[in-house]
Amino acid sequence: APRVTEDGIAVVPVEGMLVARADGLSRLLGATDYPGLIDRVREAYAAPGVRGVLMEIDSPGGEVAGLFDAVEGLAALRAEAGRPLWAVASDLAASAAYGIASVADRVLVTRTGEVGSVGVVAMHVDRSAANARRGLAVTLIHAGARKTDGNPHEPLPERVAAEMQRDVDALHAEFAGLVAAGRGVPRDAILAHESAVF
């Protein structure tokens, strides 16, 4: 059951890495899964005497998978309940966590809190030199010319890097649009921050 203040505000913690799916271990390590967050907010709205819900966020962000659906789900719960949904960065709401906060009617930040980092990161690790130093030669047997694109056992080809960059840019634009819609500002204003943290 959610913690409800004497003023009728249900407090829902949003902590750690945000993930599309969590198991017992990831929850034990402090992760928040998007479906679990939706369930907790639904439960908070259903609690007797609740006048509004406050998401208390302390998270560096997490996976893009599931984020957009979670924000839509939170907006639907708020609309269905007809009661406010607020968020407080206590002390960090960055990246996907700020995406979650952006759906709130009001976003608060503690005195030492940080918000922002509306951006997207993809990573490729080239392990070919490390493999060579260890005397390992990796041969990938595959069907389909593009099946091994981006594998860690060879340098990233320019074509694959360009495709990854296009994907990251598209997700960044969509993420900025999500935050802009939630905060009621133009998408270009969000993009102009260049993923800064405030």
mmCIF file of C-alpha atoms in Angstrom:
data_model
loop_
_atom_site.group_PDB
_atom_site.id
_atom_site.type_symbol
_atom_site.label_atom_id
_atom_site.label_comp_id
_atom_site.label_asym_id
_atom_site.label_seq_id
_atom_site.Cartn_x
_atom_site.Cartn_y
_atom_site.Cartn_z
ATOM 1 C CA ALA A 1 0.000 0.000 0.000
ATOM 2 C CA PRO A 2 1.263 3.493 -0.749
ATOM 3 C CA ARG A 3 2.295 5.889 1.987
ATOM 4 C CA VAL A 4 -0.452 8.511 2.299
ATOM 5 C CA THR A 5 0.212 11.779 4.094
ATOM 6 C CA GLU A 6 -2.316 13.230 6.524
ATOM 7 C CA ASP A 7 -3.200 15.723 3.767
ATOM 8 C CA GLY A 8 -4.282 12.870 1.484
ATOM 9 C CA ILE A 9 -1.240 12.795 -0.823
ATOM 10 C CA ALA A 10 -0.118 9.300 -1.839
ATOM 11 C CA VAL A 11 3.662 9.139 -2.232
ATOM 12 C CA VAL A 12 5.001 6.722 -4.844
ATOM 13 C CA PRO A 13 8.783 6.209 -4.891
ATOM 14 C CA VAL A 14 10.539 6.038 -8.266
ATOM 15 C CA GLU A 15 14.102 4.970 -7.535
ATOM 16 C CA GLY A 16 17.175 3.534 -9.189
ATOM 17 C CA MET A 17 17.482 2.458 -12.781
ATOM 18 C CA LEU A 18 14.244 2.435 -14.783
ATOM 19 C CA VAL A 19 13.707 -0.772 -16.716
ATOM 20 C CA ALA A 20 11.060 -2.272 -18.967
ATOM 21 C CA ARG A 21 10.961 -5.500 -16.954
ATOM 22 C CA ALA A 22 12.333 -6.329 -13.540
ATOM 23 C CA ASP A 23 12.915 -9.536 -11.686
ATOM 24 C CA GLY A 24 13.511 -10.074 -7.984
ATOM 25 C CA LEU A 25 17.244 -9.391 -8.290
ATOM 26 C CA SER A 26 16.893 -6.110 -10.193
ATOM 27 C CA ARG A 27 14.251 -4.941 -7.708
ATOM 28 C CA LEU A 28 16.560 -5.963 -4.853
ATOM 29 C CA LEU A 29 19.275 -3.831 -6.472
ATOM 30 C CA GLY A 30 16.882 -0.860 -6.474
ATOM 31 C CA ALA A 31 15.515 -0.806 -10.024
ATOM 32 C CA THR A 32 12.009 0.434 -10.846
ATOM 33 C CA ASP A 33 10.157 -1.289 -13.658
ATOM 34 C CA TYR A 34 7.663 0.693 -15.723
ATOM 35 C CA PRO A 35 4.724 -1.747 -15.327
ATOM 36 C CA GLY A 36 5.303 -1.841 -11.549
ATOM 37 C CA LEU A 37 5.313 1.970 -11.445
ATOM 38 C CA ILE A 38 1.989 2.093 -13.296
ATOM 39 C CA ASP A 39 0.555 -0.444 -10.843
ATOM 40 C CA ARG A 40 1.764 1.555 -7.835
ATOM 41 C CA VAL A 41 0.282 4.809 -9.165
ATOM 42 C CA ARG A 42 -3.014 3.028 -9.918
ATOM 43 C CA GLU A 43 -3.012 1.628 -6.373
ATOM 44 C CA ALA A 44 -2.223 5.084 -4.979
ATOM 45 C CA TYR A 45 -5.170 6.690 -6.755
ATOM 46 C CA ALA A 46 -7.423 3.883 -5.484
ATOM 47 C CA ALA A 47 -6.403 4.337 -1.837
ATOM 48 C CA PRO A 48 -9.134 5.847 0.367
ATOM 49 C CA GLY A 49 -8.999 9.603 0.881
ATOM 50 C CA VAL A 50 -6.279 10.260 -1.705
ATOM 51 C CA ARG A 51 -6.529 13.771 -3.163
ATOM 52 C CA GLY A 52 -3.458 13.430 -5.392
ATOM 53 C CA VAL A 53 -0.341 11.402 -6.112
ATOM 54 C CA LEU A 54 3.268 12.526 -5.752
ATOM 55 C CA MET A 55 5.998 10.558 -7.535
ATOM 56 C CA GLU A 56 9.134 10.949 -5.396
ATOM 57 C CA ILE A 57 11.915 10.452 -7.945
ATOM 58 C CA ASP A 58 15.559 9.636 -7.319
ATOM 59 C CA SER A 59 16.768 8.049 -10.525
ATOM 60 C CA PRO A 60 19.432 8.605 -13.195
ATOM 61 C CA GLY A 61 17.020 7.228 -15.817
ATOM 62 C CA GLY A 62 17.191 3.963 -17.666
ATOM 63 C CA GLU A 63 15.832 2.090 -20.640
ATOM 64 C CA VAL A 64 13.959 3.755 -23.443
ATOM 65 C CA ALA A 65 12.055 0.479 -23.965
ATOM 66 C CA GLY A 66 8.778 0.928 -22.131
ATOM 67 C CA LEU A 67 9.250 4.620 -21.304
ATOM 68 C CA PHE A 68 6.786 6.048 -23.828
ATOM 69 C CA ASP A 69 4.104 3.537 -22.888
ATOM 70 C CA ALA A 70 4.679 4.262 -19.191
ATOM 71 C CA VAL A 71 4.228 8.001 -19.715
ATOM 72 C CA GLU A 72 1.020 7.377 -21.680
ATOM 73 C CA GLY A 73 -0.178 5.041 -18.928
ATOM 74 C CA LEU A 74 0.516 7.630 -16.214
ATOM 75 C CA ALA A 75 -1.317 10.306 -18.192
ATOM 76 C CA ALA A 76 -4.307 7.980 -18.611
ATOM 77 C CA LEU A 77 -4.380 7.164 -14.882
ATOM 78 C CA ARG A 78 -4.255 10.866 -13.993
ATOM 79 C CA ALA A 79 -7.072 11.673 -16.418
ATOM 80 C CA GLU A 80 -9.194 8.752 -15.208
ATOM 81 C CA ALA A 81 -8.689 9.720 -11.549
ATOM 82 C CA GLY A 82 -9.344 13.410 -12.180
ATOM 83 C CA ARG A 83 -6.835 14.227 -9.454
ATOM 84 C CA PRO A 84 -3.361 15.754 -9.655
ATOM 85 C CA LEU A 85 -0.174 13.861 -10.356
ATOM 86 C CA TRP A 86 2.941 15.666 -9.175
ATOM 87 C CA ALA A 87 6.620 14.739 -9.286
ATOM 88 C CA VAL A 88 9.531 15.780 -7.115
ATOM 89 C CA ALA A 89 13.167 15.296 -8.062
ATOM 90 C CA SER A 90 14.469 14.213 -4.691
ATOM 91 C CA ASP A 91 17.299 14.465 -5.607
ATOM 92 C CA LEU A 92 17.614 13.270 -9.217
ATOM 93 C CA ALA A 93 15.202 12.977 -12.145
ATOM 94 C CA ALA A 94 17.417 12.559 -15.194
ATOM 95 C CA SER A 95 16.924 11.113 -18.637
ATOM 96 C CA ALA A 96 14.072 8.550 -18.588
ATOM 97 C CA ALA A 97 13.277 9.590 -15.002
ATOM 98 C CA TYR A 98 12.698 13.147 -16.216
ATOM 99 C CA GLY A 99 10.566 11.639 -18.968
ATOM 100 C CA ILE A 100 8.416 10.103 -16.215
ATOM 101 C CA ALA A 101 8.355 13.412 -14.316
ATOM 102 C CA SER A 102 7.366 15.338 -17.437
ATOM 103 C CA VAL A 103 3.855 13.865 -17.416
ATOM 104 C CA ALA A 104 3.148 15.369 -13.983
ATOM 105 C CA ASP A 105 0.946 18.416 -13.521
ATOM 106 C CA ARG A 106 3.765 19.972 -11.545
ATOM 107 C CA VAL A 107 7.467 19.092 -11.265
ATOM 108 C CA LEU A 108 9.277 20.135 -8.100
ATOM 109 C CA VAL A 109 13.020 19.986 -7.463
ATOM 110 C CA THR A 110 14.669 19.856 -4.054
ATOM 111 C CA ARG A 111 17.275 22.492 -3.240
ATOM 112 C CA THR A 112 20.114 20.152 -4.238
ATOM 113 C CA GLY A 113 18.133 18.252 -6.870
ATOM 114 C CA GLU A 114 18.942 17.813 -10.547
ATOM 115 C CA VAL A 115 16.710 17.391 -13.579
ATOM 116 C CA GLY A 116 17.217 17.086 -17.308
ATOM 117 C CA SER A 117 19.504 14.962 -19.451
ATOM 118 C CA VAL A 118 16.835 14.607 -22.129
ATOM 119 C CA GLY A 119 18.988 12.577 -24.467
ATOM 120 C CA VAL A 120 19.687 9.099 -25.767
ATOM 121 C CA VAL A 121 22.843 6.991 -25.626
ATOM 122 C CA ALA A 122 23.780 3.886 -27.572
ATOM 123 C CA MET A 123 27.105 2.158 -27.069
ATOM 124 C CA HIS A 124 29.375 -0.129 -29.015
ATOM 125 C CA VAL A 125 32.409 -1.729 -27.376
ATOM 126 C CA ASP A 126 35.120 -2.924 -29.764
ATOM 127 C CA ARG A 127 36.805 -5.879 -28.061
ATOM 128 C CA SER A 128 38.865 -6.951 -31.067
ATOM 129 C CA ALA A 129 42.180 -5.522 -29.761
ATOM 130 C CA ALA A 130 41.632 -7.038 -26.298
ATOM 131 C CA ASN A 131 40.784 -10.375 -27.913
ATOM 132 C CA ALA A 132 43.949 -10.235 -30.016
ATOM 133 C CA ARG A 133 46.098 -9.496 -26.947
ATOM 134 C CA ARG A 134 44.612 -12.558 -25.269
ATOM 135 C CA GLY A 135 45.268 -14.670 -28.349
ATOM 136 C CA LEU A 136 41.607 -14.982 -29.264
ATOM 137 C CA ALA A 137 40.285 -14.852 -32.801
ATOM 138 C CA VAL A 138 36.500 -14.727 -32.980
ATOM 139 C CA THR A 139 34.763 -16.039 -36.076
ATOM 140 C CA LEU A 140 31.070 -15.275 -36.374
ATOM 141 C CA ILE A 141 29.164 -17.827 -38.447
ATOM 142 C CA HIS A 142 25.911 -16.230 -39.537
ATOM 143 C CA ALA A 143 23.175 -16.088 -42.108
ATOM 144 C CA GLY A 144 22.153 -12.677 -43.362
ATOM 145 C CA ALA A 145 24.790 -10.098 -44.255
ATOM 146 C CA ARG A 146 23.665 -7.697 -41.531
ATOM 147 C CA LYS A 147 23.121 -10.228 -38.724
ATOM 148 C CA THR A 148 26.404 -9.343 -37.008
ATOM 149 C CA ASP A 149 26.178 -5.547 -37.416
ATOM 150 C CA GLY A 150 27.554 -3.896 -34.288
ATOM 151 C CA ASN A 151 29.035 -7.019 -32.737
ATOM 152 C CA PRO A 152 31.769 -6.363 -30.141
ATOM 153 C CA HIS A 153 34.438 -8.489 -31.823
ATOM 154 C CA GLU A 154 35.324 -6.041 -34.592
ATOM 155 C CA PRO A 155 35.535 -2.282 -35.064
ATOM 156 C CA LEU A 156 32.210 -0.607 -35.781
ATOM 157 C CA PRO A 157 31.841 -0.097 -39.548
ATOM 158 C CA GLU A 158 31.016 3.486 -40.610
ATOM 159 C CA ARG A 159 27.748 2.342 -42.192
ATOM 160 C CA VAL A 160 26.592 0.709 -38.941
ATOM 161 C CA ALA A 161 27.712 3.708 -36.870
ATOM 162 C CA ALA A 162 25.718 6.018 -39.171
ATOM 163 C CA GLU A 163 22.620 3.828 -38.810
ATOM 164 C CA MET A 164 22.976 3.749 -35.031
ATOM 165 C CA GLN A 165 23.332 7.549 -35.018
ATOM 166 C CA ARG A 166 20.152 7.907 -37.091
ATOM 167 C CA ASP A 167 18.296 5.675 -34.618
ATOM 168 C CA VAL A 168 19.623 7.650 -31.636
ATOM 169 C CA ASP A 169 18.699 10.955 -33.309
ATOM 170 C CA ALA A 170 15.160 9.721 -34.039
ATOM 171 C CA LEU A 171 14.686 8.506 -30.459
ATOM 172 C CA HIS A 172 16.098 11.793 -29.144
ATOM 173 C CA ALA A 173 13.582 13.770 -31.205
ATOM 174 C CA GLU A 174 10.740 11.554 -29.994
ATOM 175 C CA PHE A 175 11.916 11.777 -26.370
ATOM 176 C CA ALA A 176 12.199 15.575 -26.598
ATOM 177 C CA GLY A 177 8.677 15.651 -28.055
ATOM 178 C CA LEU A 178 7.387 13.565 -25.149
ATOM 179 C CA VAL A 179 8.961 15.901 -22.570
ATOM 180 C CA ALA A 180 7.861 19.004 -24.493
ATOM 181 C CA ALA A 181 4.256 17.802 -24.610
ATOM 182 C CA GLY A 182 4.279 17.019 -20.907
ATOM 183 C CA ARG A 183 5.776 20.345 -19.910
ATOM 184 C CA GLY A 184 3.855 22.432 -22.455
ATOM 185 C CA VAL A 185 6.888 23.847 -24.253
ATOM 186 C CA PRO A 186 8.090 23.604 -27.859
ATOM 187 C CA ARG A 187 10.160 20.534 -28.725
ATOM 188 C CA ASP A 188 12.938 22.769 -30.068
ATOM 189 C CA ALA A 189 13.272 24.342 -26.612
ATOM 190 C CA ILE A 190 13.985 20.901 -25.155
ATOM 191 C CA LEU A 191 16.398 19.996 -27.955
ATOM 192 C CA ALA A 192 18.235 23.313 -27.498
ATOM 193 C CA HIS A 193 19.340 22.198 -24.014
ATOM 194 C CA GLU A 194 21.552 19.542 -25.666
ATOM 195 C CA SER A 195 20.752 17.007 -22.905
ATOM 196 C CA ALA A 196 22.052 19.306 -20.147
ATOM 197 C CA VAL A 197 21.331 18.600 -16.508
ATOM 198 C CA PHE A 198 19.992 21.464 -14.367
#
